Short mmCIF file of C-alpha atoms and ligand atoms in Angstrom, two decimals:
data_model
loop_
_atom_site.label_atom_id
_atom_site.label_comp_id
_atom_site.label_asym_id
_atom_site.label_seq_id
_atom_site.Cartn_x
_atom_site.Cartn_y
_atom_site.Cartn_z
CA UNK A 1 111.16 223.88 -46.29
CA UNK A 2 109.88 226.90 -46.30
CA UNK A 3 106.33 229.12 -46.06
CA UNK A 4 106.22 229.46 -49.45
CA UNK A 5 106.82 226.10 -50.39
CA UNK A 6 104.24 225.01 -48.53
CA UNK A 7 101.75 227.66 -49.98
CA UNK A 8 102.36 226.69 -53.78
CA UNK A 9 103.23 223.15 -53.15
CA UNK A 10 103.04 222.78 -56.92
CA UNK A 11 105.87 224.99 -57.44
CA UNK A 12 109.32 223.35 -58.84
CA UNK A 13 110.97 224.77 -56.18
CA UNK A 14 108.96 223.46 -53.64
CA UNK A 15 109.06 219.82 -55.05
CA UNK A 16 112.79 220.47 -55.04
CA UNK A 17 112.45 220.96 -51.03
CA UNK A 18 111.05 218.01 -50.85
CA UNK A 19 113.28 215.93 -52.66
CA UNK A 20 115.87 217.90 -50.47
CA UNK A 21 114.05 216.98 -47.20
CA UNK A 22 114.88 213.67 -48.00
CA UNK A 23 111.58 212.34 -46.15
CA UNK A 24 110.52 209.21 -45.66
CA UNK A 25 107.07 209.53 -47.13
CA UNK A 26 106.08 205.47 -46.85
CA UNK A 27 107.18 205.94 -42.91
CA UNK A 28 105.17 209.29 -42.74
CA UNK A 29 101.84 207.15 -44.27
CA UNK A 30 102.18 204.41 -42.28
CA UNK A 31 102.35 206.70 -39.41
CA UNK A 32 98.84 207.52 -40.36
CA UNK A 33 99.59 211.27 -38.56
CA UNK A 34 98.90 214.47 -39.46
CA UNK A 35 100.62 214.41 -42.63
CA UNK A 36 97.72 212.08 -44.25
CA UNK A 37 95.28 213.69 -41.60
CA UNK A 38 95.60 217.09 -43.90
CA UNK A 39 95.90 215.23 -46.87
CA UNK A 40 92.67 213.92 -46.61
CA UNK A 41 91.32 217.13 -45.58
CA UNK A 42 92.74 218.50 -48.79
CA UNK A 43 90.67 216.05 -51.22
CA UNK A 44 87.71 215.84 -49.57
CA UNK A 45 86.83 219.32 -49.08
CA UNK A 46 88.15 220.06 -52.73
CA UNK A 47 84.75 217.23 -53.13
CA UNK A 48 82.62 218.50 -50.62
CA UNK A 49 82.48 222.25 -51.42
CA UNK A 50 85.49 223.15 -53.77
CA UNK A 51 87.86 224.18 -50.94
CA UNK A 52 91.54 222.50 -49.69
CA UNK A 53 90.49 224.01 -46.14
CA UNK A 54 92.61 225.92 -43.90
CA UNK A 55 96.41 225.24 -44.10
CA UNK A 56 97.67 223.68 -41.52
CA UNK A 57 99.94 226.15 -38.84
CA UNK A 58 103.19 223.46 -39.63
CA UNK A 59 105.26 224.15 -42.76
CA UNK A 60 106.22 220.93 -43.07
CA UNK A 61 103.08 219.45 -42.52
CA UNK A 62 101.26 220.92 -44.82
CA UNK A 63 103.71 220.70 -47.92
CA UNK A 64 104.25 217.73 -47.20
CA UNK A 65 100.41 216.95 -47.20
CA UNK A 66 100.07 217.79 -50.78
CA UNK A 67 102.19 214.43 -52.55
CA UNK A 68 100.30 212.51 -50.10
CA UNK A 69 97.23 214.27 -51.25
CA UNK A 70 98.23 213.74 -54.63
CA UNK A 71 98.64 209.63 -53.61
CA UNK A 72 94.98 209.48 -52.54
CA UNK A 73 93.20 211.21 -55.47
CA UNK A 74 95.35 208.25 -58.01
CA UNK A 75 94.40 205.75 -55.81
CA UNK A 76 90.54 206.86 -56.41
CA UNK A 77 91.29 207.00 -59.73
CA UNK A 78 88.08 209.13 -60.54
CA UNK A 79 88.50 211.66 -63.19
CA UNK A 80 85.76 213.82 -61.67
CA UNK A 81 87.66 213.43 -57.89
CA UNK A 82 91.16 214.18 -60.16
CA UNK A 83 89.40 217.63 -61.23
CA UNK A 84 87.58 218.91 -58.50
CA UNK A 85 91.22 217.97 -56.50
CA UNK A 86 93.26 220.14 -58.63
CA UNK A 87 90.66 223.03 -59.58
CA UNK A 88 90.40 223.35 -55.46
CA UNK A 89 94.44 223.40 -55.03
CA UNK A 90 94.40 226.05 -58.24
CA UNK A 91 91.78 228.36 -56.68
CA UNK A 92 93.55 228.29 -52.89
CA UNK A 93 96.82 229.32 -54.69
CA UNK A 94 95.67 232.34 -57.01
CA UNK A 95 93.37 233.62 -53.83
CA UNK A 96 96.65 233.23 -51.49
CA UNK A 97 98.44 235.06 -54.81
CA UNK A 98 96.29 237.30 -55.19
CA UNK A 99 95.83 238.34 -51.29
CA UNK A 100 99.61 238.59 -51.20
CA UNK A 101 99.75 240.77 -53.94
CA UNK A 102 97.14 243.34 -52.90
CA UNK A 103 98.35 243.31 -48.99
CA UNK A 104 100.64 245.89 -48.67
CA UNK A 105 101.45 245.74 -45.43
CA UNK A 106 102.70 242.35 -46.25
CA UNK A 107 104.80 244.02 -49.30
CA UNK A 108 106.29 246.25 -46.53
CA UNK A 109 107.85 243.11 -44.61
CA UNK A 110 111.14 242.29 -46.33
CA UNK A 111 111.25 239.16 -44.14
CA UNK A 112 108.22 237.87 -45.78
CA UNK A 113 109.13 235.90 -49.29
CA UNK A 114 106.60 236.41 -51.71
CA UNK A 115 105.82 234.69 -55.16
CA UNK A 116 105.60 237.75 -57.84
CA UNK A 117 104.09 237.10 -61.19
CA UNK A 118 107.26 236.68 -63.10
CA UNK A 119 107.87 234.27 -60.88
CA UNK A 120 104.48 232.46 -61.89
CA UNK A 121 105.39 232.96 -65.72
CA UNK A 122 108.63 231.77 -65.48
CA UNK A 123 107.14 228.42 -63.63
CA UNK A 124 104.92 228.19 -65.99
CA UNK A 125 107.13 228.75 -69.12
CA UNK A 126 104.42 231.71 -69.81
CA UNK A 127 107.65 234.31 -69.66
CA UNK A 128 107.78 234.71 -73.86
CA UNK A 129 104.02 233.32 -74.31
CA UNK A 130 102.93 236.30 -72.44
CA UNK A 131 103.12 240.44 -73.05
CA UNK A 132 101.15 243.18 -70.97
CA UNK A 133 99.88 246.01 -73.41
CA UNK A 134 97.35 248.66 -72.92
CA UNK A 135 94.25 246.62 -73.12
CA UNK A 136 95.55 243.88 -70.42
CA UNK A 137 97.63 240.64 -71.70
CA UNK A 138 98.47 239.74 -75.08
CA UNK A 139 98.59 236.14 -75.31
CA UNK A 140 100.81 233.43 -78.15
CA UNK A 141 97.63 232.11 -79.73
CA UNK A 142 99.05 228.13 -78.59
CA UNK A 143 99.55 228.80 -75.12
CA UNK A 144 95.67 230.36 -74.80
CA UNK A 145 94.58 227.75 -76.50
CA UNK A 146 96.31 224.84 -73.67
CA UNK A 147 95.05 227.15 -70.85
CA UNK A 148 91.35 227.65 -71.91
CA UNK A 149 91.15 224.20 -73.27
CA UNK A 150 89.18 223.70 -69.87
CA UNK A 151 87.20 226.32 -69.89
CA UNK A 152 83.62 227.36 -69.85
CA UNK A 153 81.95 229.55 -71.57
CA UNK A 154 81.70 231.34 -75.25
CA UNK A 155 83.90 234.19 -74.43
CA UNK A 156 86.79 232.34 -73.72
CA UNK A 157 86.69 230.22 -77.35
CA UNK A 158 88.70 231.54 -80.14
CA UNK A 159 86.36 233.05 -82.58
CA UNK A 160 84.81 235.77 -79.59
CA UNK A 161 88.06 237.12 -79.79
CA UNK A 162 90.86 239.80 -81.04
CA UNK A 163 93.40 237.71 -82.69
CA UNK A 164 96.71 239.57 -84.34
CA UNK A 165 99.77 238.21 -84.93
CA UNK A 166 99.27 235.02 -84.04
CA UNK A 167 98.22 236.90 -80.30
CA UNK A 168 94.87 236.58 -77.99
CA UNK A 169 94.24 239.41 -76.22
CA UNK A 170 92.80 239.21 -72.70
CA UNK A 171 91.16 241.28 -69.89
CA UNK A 172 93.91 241.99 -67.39
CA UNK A 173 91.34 240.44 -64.82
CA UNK A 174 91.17 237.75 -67.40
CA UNK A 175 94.68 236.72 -66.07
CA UNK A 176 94.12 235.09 -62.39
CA UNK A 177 91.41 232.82 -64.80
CA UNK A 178 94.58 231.32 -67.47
CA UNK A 179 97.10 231.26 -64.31
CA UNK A 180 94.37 229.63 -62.07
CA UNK A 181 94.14 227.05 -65.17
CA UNK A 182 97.81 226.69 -65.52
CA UNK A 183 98.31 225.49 -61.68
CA UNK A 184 95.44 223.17 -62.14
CA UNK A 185 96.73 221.63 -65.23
CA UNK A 186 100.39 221.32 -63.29
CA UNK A 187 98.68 219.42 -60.36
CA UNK A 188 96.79 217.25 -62.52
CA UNK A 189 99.78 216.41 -64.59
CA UNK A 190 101.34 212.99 -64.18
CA UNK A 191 97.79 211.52 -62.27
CA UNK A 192 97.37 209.01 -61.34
CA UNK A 193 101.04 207.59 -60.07
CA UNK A 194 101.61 204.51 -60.37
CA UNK A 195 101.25 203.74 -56.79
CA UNK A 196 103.47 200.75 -55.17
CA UNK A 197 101.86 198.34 -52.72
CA UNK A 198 103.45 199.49 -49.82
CA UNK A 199 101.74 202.95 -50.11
CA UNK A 200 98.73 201.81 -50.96
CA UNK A 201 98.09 199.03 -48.16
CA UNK A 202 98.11 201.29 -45.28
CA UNK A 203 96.33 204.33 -46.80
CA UNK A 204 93.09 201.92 -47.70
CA UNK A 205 90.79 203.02 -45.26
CA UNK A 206 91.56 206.91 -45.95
CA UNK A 207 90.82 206.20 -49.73
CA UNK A 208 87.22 204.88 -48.36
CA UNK A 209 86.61 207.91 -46.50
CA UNK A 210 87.30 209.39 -49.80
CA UNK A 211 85.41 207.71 -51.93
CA UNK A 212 82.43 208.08 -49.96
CA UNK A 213 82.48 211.62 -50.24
CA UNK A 214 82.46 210.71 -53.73
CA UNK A 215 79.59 209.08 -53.76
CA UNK A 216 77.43 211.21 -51.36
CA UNK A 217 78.25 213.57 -54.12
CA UNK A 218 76.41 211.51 -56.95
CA UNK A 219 73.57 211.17 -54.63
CA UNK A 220 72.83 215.23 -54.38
CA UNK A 221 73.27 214.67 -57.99
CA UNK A 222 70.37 212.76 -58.29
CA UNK A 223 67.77 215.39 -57.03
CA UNK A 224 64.96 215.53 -59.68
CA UNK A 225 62.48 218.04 -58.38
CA UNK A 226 62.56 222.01 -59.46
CA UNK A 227 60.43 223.65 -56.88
CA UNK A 228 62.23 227.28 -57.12
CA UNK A 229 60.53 228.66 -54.00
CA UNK A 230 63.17 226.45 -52.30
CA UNK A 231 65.95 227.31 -54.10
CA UNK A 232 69.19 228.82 -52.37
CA UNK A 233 69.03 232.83 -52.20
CA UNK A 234 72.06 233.23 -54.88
CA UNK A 235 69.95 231.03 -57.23
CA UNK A 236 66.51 232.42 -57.09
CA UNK A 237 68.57 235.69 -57.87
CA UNK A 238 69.85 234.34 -60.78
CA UNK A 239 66.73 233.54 -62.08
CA UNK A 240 65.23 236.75 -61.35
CA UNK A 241 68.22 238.48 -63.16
CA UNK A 242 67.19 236.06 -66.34
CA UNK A 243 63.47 237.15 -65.55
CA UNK A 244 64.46 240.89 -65.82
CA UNK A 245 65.89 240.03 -69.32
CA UNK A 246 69.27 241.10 -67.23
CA UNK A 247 72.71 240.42 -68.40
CA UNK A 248 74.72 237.94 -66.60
CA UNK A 249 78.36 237.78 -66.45
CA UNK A 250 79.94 234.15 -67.35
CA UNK A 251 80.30 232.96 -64.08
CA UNK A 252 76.50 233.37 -62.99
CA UNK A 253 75.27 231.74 -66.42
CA UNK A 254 77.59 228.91 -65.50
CA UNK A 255 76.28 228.93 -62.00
CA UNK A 256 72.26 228.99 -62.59
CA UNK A 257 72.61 226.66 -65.86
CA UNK A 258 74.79 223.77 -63.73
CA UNK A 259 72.71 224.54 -61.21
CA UNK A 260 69.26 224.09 -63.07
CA UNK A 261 70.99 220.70 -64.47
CA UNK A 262 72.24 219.15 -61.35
CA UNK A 263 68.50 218.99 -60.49
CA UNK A 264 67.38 217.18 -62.90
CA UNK A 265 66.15 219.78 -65.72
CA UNK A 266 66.68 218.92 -69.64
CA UNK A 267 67.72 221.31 -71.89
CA UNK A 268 64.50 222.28 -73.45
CA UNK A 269 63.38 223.21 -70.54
CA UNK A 270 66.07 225.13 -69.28
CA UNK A 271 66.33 226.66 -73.06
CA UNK A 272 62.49 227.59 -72.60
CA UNK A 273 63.52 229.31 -69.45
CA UNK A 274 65.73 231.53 -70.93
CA UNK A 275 64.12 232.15 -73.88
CA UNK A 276 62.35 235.55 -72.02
CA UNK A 277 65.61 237.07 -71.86
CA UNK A 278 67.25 238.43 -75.17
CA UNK A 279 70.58 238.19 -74.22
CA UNK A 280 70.19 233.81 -73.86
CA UNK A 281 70.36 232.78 -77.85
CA UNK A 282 68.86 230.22 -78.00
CA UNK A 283 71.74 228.13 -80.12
CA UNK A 284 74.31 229.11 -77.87
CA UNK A 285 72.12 228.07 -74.08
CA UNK A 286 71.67 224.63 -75.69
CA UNK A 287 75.34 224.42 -76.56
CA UNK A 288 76.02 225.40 -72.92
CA UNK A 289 73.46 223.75 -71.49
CA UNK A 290 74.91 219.68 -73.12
CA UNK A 291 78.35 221.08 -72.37
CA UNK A 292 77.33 221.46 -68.80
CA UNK A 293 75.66 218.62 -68.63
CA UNK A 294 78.44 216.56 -70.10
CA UNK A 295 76.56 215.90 -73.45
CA UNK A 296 79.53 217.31 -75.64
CA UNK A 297 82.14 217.76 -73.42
CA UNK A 298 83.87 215.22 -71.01
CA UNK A 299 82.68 216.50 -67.98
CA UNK A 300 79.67 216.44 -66.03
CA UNK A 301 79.71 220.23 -64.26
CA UNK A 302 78.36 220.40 -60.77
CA UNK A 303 77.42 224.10 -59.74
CA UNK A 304 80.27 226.12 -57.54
CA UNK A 305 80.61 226.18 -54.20
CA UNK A 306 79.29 228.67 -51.96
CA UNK A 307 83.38 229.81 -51.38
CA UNK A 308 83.44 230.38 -55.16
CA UNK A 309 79.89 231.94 -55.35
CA UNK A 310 81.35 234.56 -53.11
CA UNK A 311 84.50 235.18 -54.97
CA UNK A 312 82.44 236.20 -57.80
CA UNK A 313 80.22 237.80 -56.13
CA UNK A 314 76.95 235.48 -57.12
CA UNK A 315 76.16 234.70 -53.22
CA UNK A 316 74.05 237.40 -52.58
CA UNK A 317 71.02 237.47 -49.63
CA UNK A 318 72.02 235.01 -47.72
CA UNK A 319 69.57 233.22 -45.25
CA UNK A 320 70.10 231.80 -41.64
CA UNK A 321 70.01 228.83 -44.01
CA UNK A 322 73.37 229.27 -45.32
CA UNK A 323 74.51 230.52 -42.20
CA UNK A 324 73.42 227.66 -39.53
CA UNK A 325 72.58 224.82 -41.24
CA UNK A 326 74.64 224.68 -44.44
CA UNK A 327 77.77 226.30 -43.28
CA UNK A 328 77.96 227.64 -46.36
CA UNK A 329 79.36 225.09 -48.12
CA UNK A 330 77.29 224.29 -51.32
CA UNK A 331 74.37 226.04 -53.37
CA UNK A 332 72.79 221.94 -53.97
CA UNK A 333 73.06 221.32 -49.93
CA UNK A 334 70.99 223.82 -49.40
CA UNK A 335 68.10 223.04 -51.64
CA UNK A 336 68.98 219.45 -50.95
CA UNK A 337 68.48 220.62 -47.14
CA UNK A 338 64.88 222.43 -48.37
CA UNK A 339 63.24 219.82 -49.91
CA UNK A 340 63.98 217.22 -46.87
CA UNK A 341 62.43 219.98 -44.53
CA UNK A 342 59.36 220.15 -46.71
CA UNK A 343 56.07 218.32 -46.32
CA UNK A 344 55.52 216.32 -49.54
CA UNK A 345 52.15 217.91 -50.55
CA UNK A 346 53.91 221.24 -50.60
CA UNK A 347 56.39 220.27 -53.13
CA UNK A 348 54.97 221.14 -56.64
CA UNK A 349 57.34 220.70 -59.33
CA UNK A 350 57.65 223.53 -61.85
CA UNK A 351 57.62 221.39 -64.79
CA UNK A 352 54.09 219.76 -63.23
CA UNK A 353 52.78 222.82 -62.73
CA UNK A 354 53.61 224.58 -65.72
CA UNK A 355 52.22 221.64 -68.21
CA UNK A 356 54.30 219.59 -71.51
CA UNK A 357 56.04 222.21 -73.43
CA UNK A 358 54.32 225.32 -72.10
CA UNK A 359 57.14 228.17 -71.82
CA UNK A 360 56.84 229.84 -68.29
CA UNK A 361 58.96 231.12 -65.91
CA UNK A 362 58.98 230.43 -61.99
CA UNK A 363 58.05 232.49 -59.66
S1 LIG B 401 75.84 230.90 -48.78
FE1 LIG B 401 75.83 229.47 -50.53
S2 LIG B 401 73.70 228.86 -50.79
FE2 LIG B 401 73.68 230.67 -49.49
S3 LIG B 401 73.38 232.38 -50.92
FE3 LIG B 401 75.60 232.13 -50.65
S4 LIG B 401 76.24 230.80 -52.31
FE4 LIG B 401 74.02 230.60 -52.12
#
C-alpha cells in the first residue's frame, strides 16, 4: 500500500492494493480501531461541513478507512448522506491533485509518486473523450453530458454552449469541475453494498453516530426566519453584490440562492429579491431557485461549506464569529449560531417587515 493509494482511494489501482493486502476487513471492524475511527470521521464531516478531514499520518489506515467508509454511508442508506459522502471524497482528491500539481518543489522529488492527469483520464476512460485545444478542453458531447448530469447551474447545460462535431468545449479551469464530478460519480457507484450481517452487527452504534449527524442536519434545515443583519459575512456580501446589480459567478448564485432557501424563503420572494439586478432573469432564478430547492430536480441543495466558500473565493470578511465560535465550518451554523444569541424582540423578519408581495431589498 502505498501514499498514493491512500490519497485517491478510489483509484483502480488502489482497490487493487487492497485486494492485494489481503485484509481482514470483518476482523479490522470488529476491532472497532482506528480503521472505523477515520472512517467515521470521513462521513460525518463530509455531513457536517463538506470535508473528509485530515488524513490520517498511517497509509494503511487511512486507505483502508475509505471501504469501511463506504460500508457506513450503505448502511445509512440516505441518498442525501450517499452525496454529500462522495462530493466531500471528490473535492479532497482534486484539491490534493491540484496542490500536487502546482507544488513544484514536490515535482522536484523523484521519490515522491504523483498522479498526472493522463493518469486521471485513463482511470476515468476520459483518454479519447477528451482533447486540449486553444480555448481549454474539447469534450465528446456523451461523456459531458454523464459528467454535468449533476451539475448546477445554466452554463453548464447544453444549449449555453459551443457544440461542433459532436464536441463541448470547456474552460480549461472548467476541468477540475468534470474530473471533480467523475471521482464523485466513481465513489458513488455500486452504493449501497449489499452489506452481510456480520459487518453490519458490530458497526451499529457508529451508523447512529452517523445518522445523527444526519439529522442535526435537517434540523438547521428547518430555520424559517430571514433577518439579514445576522447573516454570515460571505452572505450579506452576496446580497450586496445582487444589490449593486453586480455580476456573480456560478458558484456565489448557487451559494446565496441555497442559502436564501435553506432558511425558509419561497421562490417569489427570493425571485423579488433579485429582480433589482439585471443580470437575475427572472425565468431562469425561478428555474434555479425549484432546482435548488429540490422542486425539479432530485435533490434538496444545502449551501457550501465554509472550506468550499473559500476555495471559490465567496468567504470574504470574516468575523471572530467564524473564527471562535463556528470554526469555520458552515455558512447556516453561523446564522443558526446568530439567531440563538439574539433576544427575540430584536428578530424582525424581512418578509414581516417588508409587507405581502412588496418587492424590497434588505438592508
Ligand atoms: S468563515 Fe464561513 S461563515 Fe464566515 S465568512 Fe467564511 S464562509 Fe462565511
Amino acid at each position: 500500500m502505498k501514499p498514493l493509494h491512500a490519497r485517491y482511494p478510489f483509484l483502480a489501482p488502489s482497490r487493487t492494493a487492497v485486494e492485494e493486502a489481503d485484509v481482514d476487513l470483518v476482523g479490522l471492524i470488529r476491532e472497532d480501531g482506528p480503521v472505523v475511527e477515520r472512517a467515521v470521521e470521513r462521513v460525518t464531516g463530509a455531513l457536517r461541513d463538506g470535508s473528509i478531514g485530515n488524513a490520517h499520518p498511517g497509509t494503511r489506515v487511512e486507505l483502508l478507512s475509505y471501504p469501511v467508509a463506504r460500508v457506513l454511508v450503505s448502511l445509512v442508506d440516505e441518498r442525501i448522506c450517499t452525496r454529500k459522502y462522495a462530493h466531500a471524497e471528490a473535492t479532497r482528491a482534486i484539491s490534493l491533485f491540484s496542490a500536487a500539481r502546482n507544488d513544484t518543489a514536490e515535482l522536484a522529488s523523484a521519490r515522491t509518486e504523483r498522479l498526472s492527469l493522463s493518469d486521471l483520464f485513463a482511470e476515468f476512460d476520459l483518454a479519447d473523450a477528451l482533447r486540449e485545444d486553444e480555448e481549454g478542453y474539447c469534450v465528446a458531447v456523451g461523456t459531458y453530458l454523464r459528467l454535468v448530469s449533476d451539475l448546477w447551474g445554466d452554463e453548464w447545460r447544453l444549449v449555453n454552449r459551443t457544440l461542433a462535431g459532436g464536441e463541448v468545449t470547456i474552460a480549461s479551469e472548467e476541468l477540475y469541475s468534470l474530473l471533480e464530478e467523475a471521482i464523485s460519480q466513481r465513489v458513488s457507484d455500486g452504493l449501497p453494498l449489499s452489506v452481510p450481517e456480520e459487518i453490519a452487527a458490530p458497526l451499529e452504534s457508529r451508523v447512529e453516530t452517523v445518522r445523527s449527524v444526519l439529522s442535526d442536519l435537517d434540523l438547521t434545515r428547518e430555520i424559517d426566519t430571514v433577518v439579514p443583519e445576522r447573516f454570515p459575512p460571505c452572505m450579506k456580501a452576496l446580497l450586496d453584490s445582487i444589490q449593486k446589480g453586480e455580476h456573480l459567478g456560478h458558484h456565489s448564485r448557487f451559494a446565496i440562492t441555497a442559502f436564501l432557501t435553506s432558511i425558509g424563503m419561497s421562490t417569489d420572494e427570493i425571485v423579488d429579491l433579485y429582480m433589482v439586478n439585471s443580470s437575475f432573469g427572472e425565468e431562469m432564478t425561478r428555474y434555479q431557485t425549484d432546482h435548488i430547492r429540490g422542486e425539479t430536480s432530485p435533490t434538496e441543495y444545502t449551501p457550501p461549506s465554509c472550506a468550499t466558500m473559500q476555495s471559490y473565493g465567496d468567504c470574504v470578511n470574516k468575523d471572530e464569529i467564524c473564527e471562535d465560535e463556528i470554526n469555520e465550518s458552515h455558512p447556516l451554523n453561523y446564522y443558526e449560531y446568530q439567531l440563538e444569541q439574539a433576544d427575540e424582540d430584536e428578530l424582525v423578519d424581512w418578509r414581516e417587515e417588508n409587507g405581502d408581495g412588496e418587492t424590497a431589498t434588505p438592508d
